Tab-separated table of C-alpha atoms in Angstrom:
chain	number	residue	atom	x	y	z
A	1	MET	CA	0.000	0.000	0.000
A	2	VAL	CA	1.196	3.523	-0.794
A	3	ARG	CA	2.045	5.208	2.492
A	4	ARG	CA	4.109	8.291	1.599
A	5	VAL	CA	2.310	10.924	-0.480
A	6	THR	CA	3.616	14.345	-1.492
A	7	LEU	CA	1.453	17.332	-2.406
A	8	ASP	CA	2.676	19.923	-4.879
A	9	THR	CA	1.949	23.645	-4.991
A	10	ASN	CA	-1.162	23.311	-7.117
A	11	CYS	CA	-2.814	21.274	-4.377
A	12	LEU	CA	-2.384	24.202	-1.998
A	13	LEU	CA	-3.849	26.521	-4.630
A	14	ASP	CA	-6.819	24.164	-4.914
A	15	LEU	CA	-7.436	24.544	-1.183
A	16	GLU	CA	-6.939	28.295	-1.316
A	17	GLU	CA	-9.210	28.841	-4.293
A	18	ARG	CA	-11.733	26.138	-3.309
A	19	THR	CA	-11.541	24.527	-6.741
A	20	GLU	CA	-13.377	21.355	-7.720
A	21	ARG	CA	-10.190	19.459	-6.756
A	22	ALA	CA	-10.151	20.822	-3.175
A	23	PRO	CA	-12.385	18.035	-1.743
A	24	ALA	CA	-9.922	15.397	-2.999
A	25	VAL	CA	-7.028	17.271	-1.362
A	26	ARG	CA	-9.016	17.487	1.877
A	27	ALA	CA	-9.696	13.731	1.647
A	28	LEU	CA	-5.938	13.115	1.424
A	29	ILE	CA	-5.438	15.326	4.480
A	30	SER	CA	-8.064	13.264	6.335
A	31	LEU	CA	-6.215	10.056	5.437
A	32	HIS	CA	-3.052	11.614	6.886
A	33	ASN	CA	-4.910	12.656	10.035
A	34	THR	CA	-6.214	9.118	10.592
A	35	GLY	CA	-2.752	7.620	10.058
A	36	ASP	CA	-3.646	5.824	6.835
A	37	LEU	CA	-0.816	7.594	4.990
A	38	THR	CA	1.843	10.238	5.496
A	39	LEU	CA	1.139	13.371	3.506
A	40	SER	CA	4.061	15.772	3.067
A	41	VAL	CA	4.730	19.176	1.557
A	42	PRO	CA	8.024	20.098	-0.168
A	43	ALA	CA	9.500	23.082	1.680
A	44	ILE	CA	10.779	24.488	-1.637
A	45	MET	CA	7.214	25.735	-2.190
A	46	ALA	CA	8.133	28.635	0.090
A	47	SER	CA	10.567	29.780	-2.605
A	48	GLU	CA	8.106	29.741	-5.489
A	49	ARG	CA	6.668	32.894	-6.972
A	50	GLN	CA	3.418	33.778	-5.257
A	51	ARG	CA	0.280	35.278	-6.689
A	52	GLY	CA	1.010	38.793	-7.817
A	53	GLY	CA	4.531	37.810	-8.864
A	54	VAL	CA	6.132	38.322	-5.453
A	55	TYR	CA	8.388	36.056	-3.397
A	56	LEU	CA	8.030	35.422	0.324
A	57	SER	CA	10.486	37.272	2.526
A	58	SER	CA	10.439	34.710	5.341
A	59	PHE	CA	9.748	31.026	5.861
A	60	ALA	CA	7.266	32.002	8.579
A	61	GLU	CA	5.038	33.520	5.882
A	62	PHE	CA	4.948	30.089	4.246
A	63	THR	CA	4.151	28.199	7.448
A	64	ASP	CA	1.437	30.761	8.239
A	65	ARG	CA	-0.078	30.094	4.810
A	66	LEU	CA	0.033	26.337	5.419
A	67	SER	CA	-1.695	26.782	8.777
A	68	SER	CA	-4.396	28.975	7.253
A	69	LEU	CA	-5.109	26.192	4.735
A	70	GLY	CA	-5.334	23.521	7.431
A	71	VAL	CA	-2.092	21.789	6.444
A	72	GLY	CA	0.319	23.381	8.887
A	73	HIS	CA	0.705	20.056	10.685
A	74	LEU	CA	1.957	18.165	7.612
A	75	PRO	CA	5.657	17.208	7.523
A	76	LEU	CA	7.861	19.450	5.391
A	77	LEU	CA	10.419	17.936	3.001
A	78	PRO	CA	13.590	20.053	3.002
A	79	PRO	CA	15.081	20.720	-0.453
A	80	MET	CA	18.715	21.018	-1.438
A	81	GLY	CA	20.332	24.229	-0.270
A	82	TYR	CA	20.603	27.010	-2.838
A	83	TRP	CA	21.654	30.477	-1.795
A	84	ASP	CA	19.065	33.120	-2.776
A	85	VAL	CA	16.499	30.433	-3.590
A	86	GLY	CA	15.864	28.448	-0.402
A	87	PHE	CA	15.460	29.529	3.203
A	88	TRP	CA	18.290	28.986	5.668
A	89	ASP	CA	17.502	26.260	8.251
A	90	HIS	CA	14.931	24.765	5.860
A	91	MET	CA	17.256	23.221	3.286
A	92	LEU	CA	19.953	20.550	3.169
A	93	TRP	CA	23.684	20.720	2.604
A	94	THR	CA	24.406	19.001	-0.678
A	95	ASP	CA	27.005	16.726	-2.172
A	96	ASP	CA	27.984	15.911	-5.753
A	97	ALA	CA	25.669	12.891	-5.987
A	98	MET	CA	22.671	14.979	-4.907
A	99	ILE	CA	23.499	17.662	-7.463
A	100	GLU	CA	23.921	15.105	-10.244
A	101	PHE	CA	20.583	13.519	-9.393
A	102	GLU	CA	18.901	16.923	-9.436
A	103	ARG	CA	20.482	17.601	-12.841
A	104	GLN	CA	18.889	14.411	-14.182
A	105	ILE	CA	15.472	15.559	-12.941
A	106	HIS	CA	16.003	19.059	-14.324
A	107	ASP	CA	17.020	17.696	-17.733
A	108	VAL	CA	13.726	15.817	-17.968
A	109	LEU	CA	11.486	18.624	-16.696
A	110	HIS	CA	13.201	21.627	-18.272
A	111	PRO	CA	15.629	20.594	-21.033
A	112	ASP	CA	15.320	24.070	-22.578
A	113	ILE	CA	16.640	25.861	-19.464
A	114	GLN	CA	20.294	25.711	-18.418
A	115	PHE	CA	20.880	23.848	-15.157
A	116	GLU	CA	23.584	26.220	-13.888
A	117	TYR	CA	22.435	29.771	-13.208
A	118	GLY	CA	25.571	31.338	-14.701
A	119	ASP	CA	25.022	29.422	-17.955
A	120	HIS	CA	21.391	30.508	-18.014
A	121	CYS	CA	22.355	34.147	-17.518
A	122	ARG	CA	24.994	33.984	-20.281
A	123	GLU	CA	22.395	32.495	-22.625
A	124	LEU	CA	20.012	35.385	-21.867
A	125	ALA	CA	22.792	38.003	-21.772
A	126	ILE	CA	21.838	39.111	-18.258
A	127	GLY	CA	24.017	39.638	-15.219
A	128	PRO	CA	24.024	36.714	-12.761
A	129	GLU	CA	24.352	39.136	-9.836
A	130	ALA	CA	20.731	40.301	-10.257
A	131	MET	CA	18.581	39.030	-7.415
A	132	PRO	CA	16.260	37.302	-7.004
A	133	PRO	CA	17.393	34.826	-9.664
A	134	GLU	CA	15.680	35.162	-13.047
A	135	ARG	CA	12.063	33.968	-12.885
A	136	ARG	CA	12.140	31.123	-15.447
A	137	TRP	CA	15.349	29.616	-14.028
A	138	ARG	CA	14.055	29.868	-10.470
A	139	ASN	CA	10.759	28.249	-11.489
A	140	ALA	CA	12.652	25.361	-13.111
A	141	LYS	CA	14.804	25.014	-9.973
A	142	CYS	CA	11.707	24.854	-7.762
A	143	ASP	CA	10.046	22.286	-10.041
A	144	ALA	CA	13.129	20.075	-9.944
A	145	GLN	CA	13.353	20.455	-6.176
A	146	VAL	CA	9.716	19.439	-5.668
A	147	LEU	CA	10.461	16.147	-7.392
A	148	TRP	CA	13.947	15.802	-5.891
A	149	SER	CA	12.532	16.317	-2.369
A	150	HIS	CA	9.734	13.836	-3.036
A	151	ILE	CA	12.177	11.136	-4.176
A	152	HIS	CA	14.966	11.902	-1.674
A	153	HIS	CA	12.579	11.684	1.279
A	154	GLY	CA	11.036	8.402	0.146
A	155	GLY	CA	7.801	9.599	-1.461
A	156	GLU	CA	5.792	6.956	-3.284
A	157	LEU	CA	3.058	9.108	-4.833
A	158	LEU	CA	3.325	12.704	-6.026
A	159	VAL	CA	-0.028	14.456	-6.349
A	160	THR	CA	0.182	17.304	-8.844
A	161	ASN	CA	-1.824	19.250	-11.362
A	162	HIS	CA	1.339	20.611	-12.958
A	163	LEU	CA	1.061	19.312	-16.505
A	164	ASN	CA	4.832	19.331	-17.011
A	165	PHE	CA	5.157	16.479	-14.485
A	166	ILE	CA	2.628	14.239	-16.211
A	167	LYS	CA	3.438	14.752	-19.897
A	168	GLN	CA	3.706	11.361	-21.579
A	169	SER	CA	7.120	12.363	-22.943
A	170	LYS	CA	8.402	12.948	-19.383
A	171	LEU	CA	6.396	10.797	-16.970
A	172	PRO	CA	8.097	7.431	-17.718
A	173	ARG	CA	11.532	8.999	-17.290
A	174	LEU	CA	10.554	10.591	-13.969
A	175	ILE	CA	9.229	7.256	-12.742
A	176	GLU	CA	12.515	5.604	-13.787
A	177	LEU	CA	14.322	8.146	-11.624
A	178	GLY	CA	12.368	6.866	-8.610
A	179	ALA	CA	9.314	9.118	-8.378
A	180	GLY	CA	6.919	6.221	-7.874
A	181	ALA	CA	3.505	7.258	-9.163
A	182	ILE	CA	2.749	10.798	-10.315
A	183	VAL	CA	-0.938	11.571	-10.679
A	184	GLN	CA	-3.335	14.463	-10.801
A	185	THR	CA	-5.446	15.181	-7.756
A	186	HIS	CA	-8.625	13.544	-9.065
A	187	ALA	CA	-6.770	10.267	-9.674
A	188	ALA	CA	-4.927	10.114	-6.347
A	189	LEU	CA	-7.795	8.794	-4.246
A	190	ALA	CA	-8.732	6.166	-6.827
A	191	LEU	CA	-5.116	4.992	-6.972
A	192	LEU	CA	-4.918	4.806	-3.183
A	193	ASP	CA	-8.209	2.885	-3.037
A	194	ALA	CA	-6.904	0.405	-5.610
A	195	ALA	CA	-3.625	-0.173	-3.779
A	196	PRO	CA	-3.421	-3.560	-1.992
């Protein structure tokens, strides 16, 4: 039976905006609360661009948002540490193997965006000293870290409505990298019900 489930950013947006997918997300939260599974949230979500195009200035803003959505009690999955992307004390020191694994994920999700920020900036003819890091590169970094965190921390099912994660050209390769199952919100409960 699938026991370790990871929510992505779109699931939080579903709760926030009370979309038609919100009841399924709340059902997953209920399964966590009864101990039927462990539902986690990648901490890299705190680094993603928020509505209105802004970035959070503190990790506390993120945890406050989680609490307001009724998911403040869910375990957080720390991402790899990247200066000017992640939040100190909420990311991991990295080694070469971790970086190489992230590169493999990045190359599947965003093959059109350079993995290294300096290379990306040279390609766009912009200065790498500009902060925060350029929006498209940072978005690709956060996407890769959602999946990296899910896999690194033993996730078995990633629940996402991000179409880039479930494209047929990418999904088999992400599963080969160890992602387990990756499904949209509406399919998550059915998959969990079908699990032995």
